[in-house]
Amino acid sequence: MAMENGALKWETATPGPGWGGDLLDLDAYLRRIGYGGPRRATVETLFDLHRLHKAAIPFENVDVALERGVSLHLDDIQRKLVEAGRGGYCFEHNLLFAAVLERLGFPVTRLLARVRLGRRQVRYRAHTVLAVGAGYELWLADAGFGAEGLIEPVPLYSGSVAKAGVWSWRVLREEDQWVLQTLRDGDWFDLYAFRVEQHFPADFEVSNHYTAHHDRSAFTGKVVAMRGTEDVQQTLVDHRLTTRHPGDVLERTDLTADEVVDLLRGTFAVRLPERDARLLRRRLSAPTRPSPSHSPLQEA
């Protein structure tokens, strides 16, 4: 995929070197998300896979919260998200999804984005998205932004709008970059901005290391899980669950450590072994540490 005179174009599906796509167990992934449809690089397949991935594989940072870090090697991602029934955050979700799409014949470009959440200041690139060719069009695919993220791909041209259930998203061209917005309180609200340019695995390793380890990262020092369906968006940060209902109605619930673990296993569908559940309860029962000035909703 490339830029030509400000427009996007794509040719053939040639996986870039170093992404580890040869390690993918496609059958296991498709079982994990419950997909039994055609294995052809069509728009319908792209939409079905995106929806099912979003619904089946949780967004969570348990390994970061327990100070284990996050590996971006595809065999490690697959072992965690596919075999172990766990979830992950954006780098894990979208690198796995990119490998699946490439195996099925879709042209895919892996990109890094700067999360905005309504703010225009330049942040480090803390998010990853995909530009995907299907049906002679280009699509923005993103299975890993969390609660407010896309449920289905959106066409990658300025002014395109996608809707799933009660939520809407729009793509805009802003000088030399693209912006994904969502509709909040009747106004378009910036989620993140990105440029279509070539990236390499090393670029993702640097962003992932900062996100998983730096004390100013929105994901260190706290437990985070997010879930977005067609009619509700839920974000868990330590003991606080925030639920966004249609009409931008917010509901906040405070939870005990035991309730957090139950919620992760139930509502967020994270398969937690008892050892991790025990460590999380201990972590959540410890005295509260000072938190960064920004929330997990600002970096996904």
Coordinates of C-alpha atoms in Angstrom, one line a residue:
M1 CA 0.0 0.0 0.0
A2 CA 1.3 3.4 -0.9
M3 CA 0.5 7.1 -1.3
E4 CA 0.4 8.6 -4.8
N5 CA -0.4 12.3 -5.3
G6 CA -2.1 12.4 -1.9
A7 CA -4.3 9.3 -2.7
L8 CA -4.0 5.8 -1.4
K9 CA -3.4 2.9 -3.7
W10 CA -2.8 -0.8 -3.3
E11 CA -1.4 -3.6 -5.4
T12 CA -1.0 -7.2 -4.3
A13 CA -1.0 -8.8 -0.9
T14 CA 2.7 -9.2 -0.2
P15 CA 3.4 -9.6 3.6
G16 CA 6.3 -7.4 4.7
P17 CA 9.4 -9.1 6.2
G18 CA 9.8 -9.6 9.9
W19 CA 6.1 -9.6 10.9
G20 CA 6.0 -13.4 11.6
G21 CA 2.9 -14.2 9.6
D22 CA 4.3 -17.7 8.8
L23 CA 3.8 -18.5 12.5
L24 CA 0.1 -18.0 12.3
D25 CA -2.3 -20.9 13.0
L26 CA -5.2 -19.6 11.0
D27 CA -7.5 -22.5 11.8
A28 CA -7.0 -21.9 15.6
Y29 CA -7.7 -18.2 15.2
L30 CA -10.9 -18.7 13.2
R31 CA -12.1 -21.1 15.9
R32 CA -11.3 -18.6 18.6
I33 CA -13.5 -15.9 17.0
G34 CA -16.2 -18.3 15.8
Y35 CA -15.8 -17.7 12.0
G36 CA -16.8 -20.5 9.6
G37 CA -17.4 -18.5 6.4
P38 CA -15.5 -18.2 3.1
R39 CA -11.7 -17.7 3.3
R40 CA -11.6 -15.2 0.5
A41 CA -10.3 -11.6 0.5
T42 CA -13.7 -9.9 0.1
V43 CA -15.3 -6.9 1.8
E44 CA -17.8 -9.3 3.4
T45 CA -15.0 -11.4 4.9
L46 CA -13.2 -8.4 6.2
F47 CA -16.4 -7.1 7.9
D48 CA -17.2 -10.5 9.4
L49 CA -13.7 -11.0 10.7
H50 CA -13.5 -7.5 12.2
R51 CA -16.9 -7.8 14.0
L52 CA -16.1 -11.3 15.4
H53 CA -12.6 -10.4 16.5
K54 CA -13.9 -7.4 18.3
A55 CA -16.6 -9.4 20.1
A56 CA -14.5 -12.5 20.9
I57 CA -11.1 -11.2 22.0
P58 CA -11.0 -8.8 25.0
F59 CA -9.2 -5.6 25.3
E60 CA -7.2 -5.8 28.6
N61 CA -3.8 -5.0 30.1
V62 CA -3.5 -7.7 32.8
D63 CA 0.1 -8.5 31.9
V64 CA 1.1 -4.8 32.1
A65 CA -0.8 -4.4 35.4
L66 CA 1.2 -7.3 36.8
E67 CA 4.4 -5.8 35.5
R68 CA 5.2 -8.6 33.0
G69 CA 5.4 -6.6 29.9
V70 CA 4.0 -7.5 26.5
S71 CA 5.7 -9.4 23.7
L72 CA 4.9 -8.5 20.0
H73 CA 6.3 -11.7 18.6
L74 CA 3.4 -13.3 16.7
D75 CA 3.8 -16.7 18.3
D76 CA 3.6 -15.1 21.8
I77 CA 0.5 -13.0 20.7
Q78 CA -1.1 -16.1 19.3
R79 CA -0.4 -18.2 22.4
K80 CA -1.9 -15.5 24.6
L81 CA -4.9 -14.2 22.6
V82 CA -5.8 -17.4 20.7
E83 CA -4.7 -20.4 22.8
A84 CA -5.0 -19.1 26.3
G85 CA -8.3 -17.3 25.8
R86 CA -6.8 -14.0 27.0
G87 CA -7.0 -10.5 25.5
G88 CA -4.5 -7.7 25.0
Y89 CA -4.2 -4.1 23.9
C90 CA -3.9 -2.5 20.5
F91 CA -0.5 -3.8 19.4
E92 CA -1.4 -7.4 20.1
H93 CA -4.9 -7.2 18.6
N94 CA -4.0 -5.5 15.4
L95 CA -0.7 -7.3 14.7
L96 CA -2.6 -10.6 15.0
F97 CA -5.5 -9.3 12.9
A98 CA -3.0 -8.1 10.2
A99 CA -1.4 -11.5 10.0
V100 CA -4.8 -13.1 9.6
L101 CA -5.8 -10.7 6.8
E102 CA -2.5 -11.2 5.0
R103 CA -2.9 -15.0 5.1
L104 CA -6.3 -14.6 3.5
G105 CA -4.9 -12.5 0.7
F106 CA -5.7 -8.9 1.8
P107 CA -3.1 -6.2 1.2
V108 CA -2.4 -4.7 4.7
T109 CA -0.3 -1.8 5.9
R110 CA 0.4 -1.6 9.6
L111 CA 0.4 1.9 10.9
L112 CA 1.1 3.8 14.1
A113 CA -1.3 6.5 15.4
R114 CA -1.3 9.3 17.9
V115 CA -4.3 9.2 20.2
R116 CA -6.1 12.5 20.6
L117 CA -9.4 11.9 22.4
G118 CA -10.5 15.5 21.7
R119 CA -7.1 17.0 22.2
R120 CA -4.8 18.3 19.5
Q121 CA -1.4 18.3 21.2
V122 CA 1.1 15.9 19.7
R123 CA 1.5 12.7 21.7
Y124 CA 3.8 9.8 21.1
R125 CA 2.5 7.1 18.8
A126 CA 0.7 4.8 21.2
H127 CA -1.8 3.1 19.0
T128 CA -1.7 0.9 15.9
V129 CA -4.2 0.7 13.0
L130 CA -4.4 -1.1 9.7
A131 CA -5.0 0.1 6.1
V132 CA -6.6 -2.8 4.2
G133 CA -7.4 -3.3 0.6
A134 CA -10.7 -5.0 -0.2
G135 CA -13.2 -4.8 -3.0
Y136 CA -11.1 -2.2 -4.9
E137 CA -11.4 0.2 -2.0
L138 CA -9.2 1.0 1.0
W139 CA -10.5 0.5 4.5
L140 CA -9.4 1.6 8.0
A141 CA -9.5 -1.5 10.2
D142 CA -8.9 -1.4 13.9
A143 CA -9.8 -4.3 16.2
G144 CA -7.9 -2.9 19.2
F145 CA -8.9 0.6 20.2
G146 CA -11.1 -0.4 23.1
A147 CA -14.5 0.8 24.1
E148 CA -15.0 3.6 21.5
G149 CA -13.1 1.8 18.7
L150 CA -14.5 0.7 15.4
I151 CA -16.8 -2.3 15.3
E152 CA -16.6 -2.5 11.5
P153 CA -14.0 -1.1 9.1
V154 CA -14.6 2.4 7.6
P155 CA -13.7 3.4 4.0
L156 CA -10.4 5.3 4.0
Y157 CA -11.3 8.5 2.2
S158 CA -12.1 11.9 3.6
G159 CA -15.7 12.3 4.8
S160 CA -16.5 8.6 4.9
V161 CA -18.9 7.6 7.7
A162 CA -19.6 4.2 9.3
K163 CA -22.3 3.3 11.7
A164 CA -22.8 0.2 13.9
G165 CA -25.7 0.1 16.3
V166 CA -26.0 3.5 18.0
W167 CA -22.4 4.6 17.4
S168 CA -21.0 6.5 14.4
W169 CA -17.4 7.1 13.1
R170 CA -16.0 9.4 10.5
V171 CA -12.6 9.6 8.7
L172 CA -11.2 13.1 7.7
R173 CA -8.2 14.1 5.8
E174 CA -6.2 16.7 7.8
E175 CA -3.2 18.1 5.8
D176 CA -0.8 15.1 5.5
Q177 CA -2.6 12.8 7.9
W178 CA -5.9 11.1 8.6
V179 CA -8.2 11.5 11.6
L180 CA -10.8 9.0 13.0
Q181 CA -13.6 10.6 14.8
T182 CA -16.7 9.4 16.7
L183 CA -20.0 11.1 17.3
R184 CA -20.3 12.3 20.9
D185 CA -23.2 14.5 22.2
G186 CA -24.0 15.4 18.6
D187 CA -20.5 16.6 17.7
W188 CA -17.6 14.8 16.0
F189 CA -14.9 14.0 18.5
D190 CA -11.3 13.1 17.4
L191 CA -10.1 9.7 18.5
Y192 CA -6.7 9.5 16.8
A193 CA -4.6 10.7 13.9
F194 CA -2.2 8.7 11.7
R195 CA -0.2 8.9 8.5
V196 CA 0.0 6.2 5.8
E197 CA 3.7 5.5 5.6
Q198 CA 5.9 2.4 5.9
H199 CA 6.6 1.1 9.4
F200 CA 8.8 -1.7 10.5
P201 CA 8.6 -4.2 13.4
A202 CA 11.2 -2.1 15.3
D203 CA 8.9 0.9 15.2
F204 CA 6.2 -1.1 17.0
E205 CA 8.7 -2.5 19.5
V206 CA 9.7 1.0 20.6
S207 CA 6.1 2.2 21.0
N208 CA 5.0 -1.0 22.7
H209 CA 7.9 -0.8 25.2
Y210 CA 7.0 2.7 26.3
T211 CA 3.3 1.8 26.6
A212 CA 4.0 -1.3 28.6
H213 CA 6.7 0.0 30.9
H214 CA 7.0 3.8 31.2
D215 CA 5.5 5.3 34.3
R216 CA 3.8 8.0 32.2
S217 CA 2.0 5.4 30.1
A218 CA -1.8 5.3 30.5
F219 CA -1.5 1.5 30.9
T220 CA 1.1 1.1 33.7
G221 CA 0.2 1.0 37.3
K222 CA -3.5 0.1 36.8
V223 CA -5.8 -2.6 35.6
V224 CA -7.6 -1.7 32.4
A225 CA -10.2 -3.5 30.3
M226 CA -12.6 -2.2 27.6
R227 CA -15.5 -3.5 25.7
G228 CA -17.6 -1.9 23.0
T229 CA -20.8 -3.4 21.4
E230 CA -23.5 -1.9 19.2
D231 CA -25.4 -0.5 22.2
V232 CA -22.9 -0.1 25.1
Q233 CA -19.3 1.0 25.7
Q234 CA -17.6 -0.1 29.0
T235 CA -14.2 0.9 30.5
L236 CA -12.8 -0.6 33.6
V237 CA -9.9 1.2 35.3
D238 CA -8.9 -0.5 38.6
H239 CA -12.0 -0.3 40.9
R240 CA -14.1 2.0 38.6
L241 CA -16.4 0.8 35.8
T242 CA -17.6 3.5 33.4
T243 CA -20.5 2.5 31.1
R244 CA -21.6 4.7 28.2
H245 CA -25.2 4.1 27.1
P246 CA -27.0 5.5 24.0
G247 CA -27.5 9.2 24.2
D248 CA -24.1 9.6 25.8
V249 CA -25.5 8.7 29.2
L250 CA -22.6 7.8 31.6
E251 CA -22.9 5.4 34.5
R252 CA -20.1 4.9 37.0
T253 CA -19.8 2.0 39.4
D254 CA -17.2 1.4 42.1
L255 CA -16.1 -2.2 42.7
T256 CA -14.3 -4.3 45.2
A257 CA -11.2 -6.3 44.2
D258 CA -13.3 -9.5 44.0
E259 CA -15.9 -7.8 41.9
V260 CA -13.2 -6.6 39.5
V261 CA -11.9 -10.1 39.0
D262 CA -15.5 -11.4 38.5
L263 CA -16.2 -8.6 36.0
L264 CA -13.0 -9.4 34.0
R265 CA -13.9 -13.1 33.8
G266 CA -17.6 -12.4 33.1
T267 CA -18.5 -9.2 31.2
F268 CA -15.0 -8.8 29.7
A269 CA -14.6 -12.5 29.0
V270 CA -10.9 -12.6 30.1
R271 CA -9.9 -16.2 30.9
L272 CA -7.9 -15.6 34.1
P273 CA -6.1 -18.5 35.7
E274 CA -6.5 -18.5 39.5
R275 CA -2.9 -17.5 40.0
D276 CA -3.4 -14.3 38.0
A277 CA -6.7 -13.7 39.7
R278 CA -5.0 -13.9 43.1
L279 CA -2.3 -11.5 42.0
L280 CA -4.8 -9.0 40.7
R281 CA -6.8 -9.1 43.9
R282 CA -3.6 -8.4 45.8
R283 CA -2.7 -5.6 43.4
L284 CA -6.2 -4.1 43.7
S285 CA -6.1 -4.3 47.5
A286 CA -2.8 -2.5 47.8
P287 CA -2.7 1.2 48.8
T288 CA -3.5 3.4 45.8
R289 CA -0.5 4.7 43.9
P290 CA -0.4 8.2 42.2
S291 CA -1.7 7.8 38.7
P292 CA -0.6 9.6 35.5
S293 CA -2.4 12.8 34.5
H294 CA -4.1 11.1 31.6
S295 CA -6.5 8.1 31.4
P296 CA -6.4 4.9 29.5
L297 CA -9.1 6.4 27.3
Q298 CA -6.4 8.8 25.9
E299 CA -4.1 6.1 24.8
A300 CA -5.3 2.8 23.4

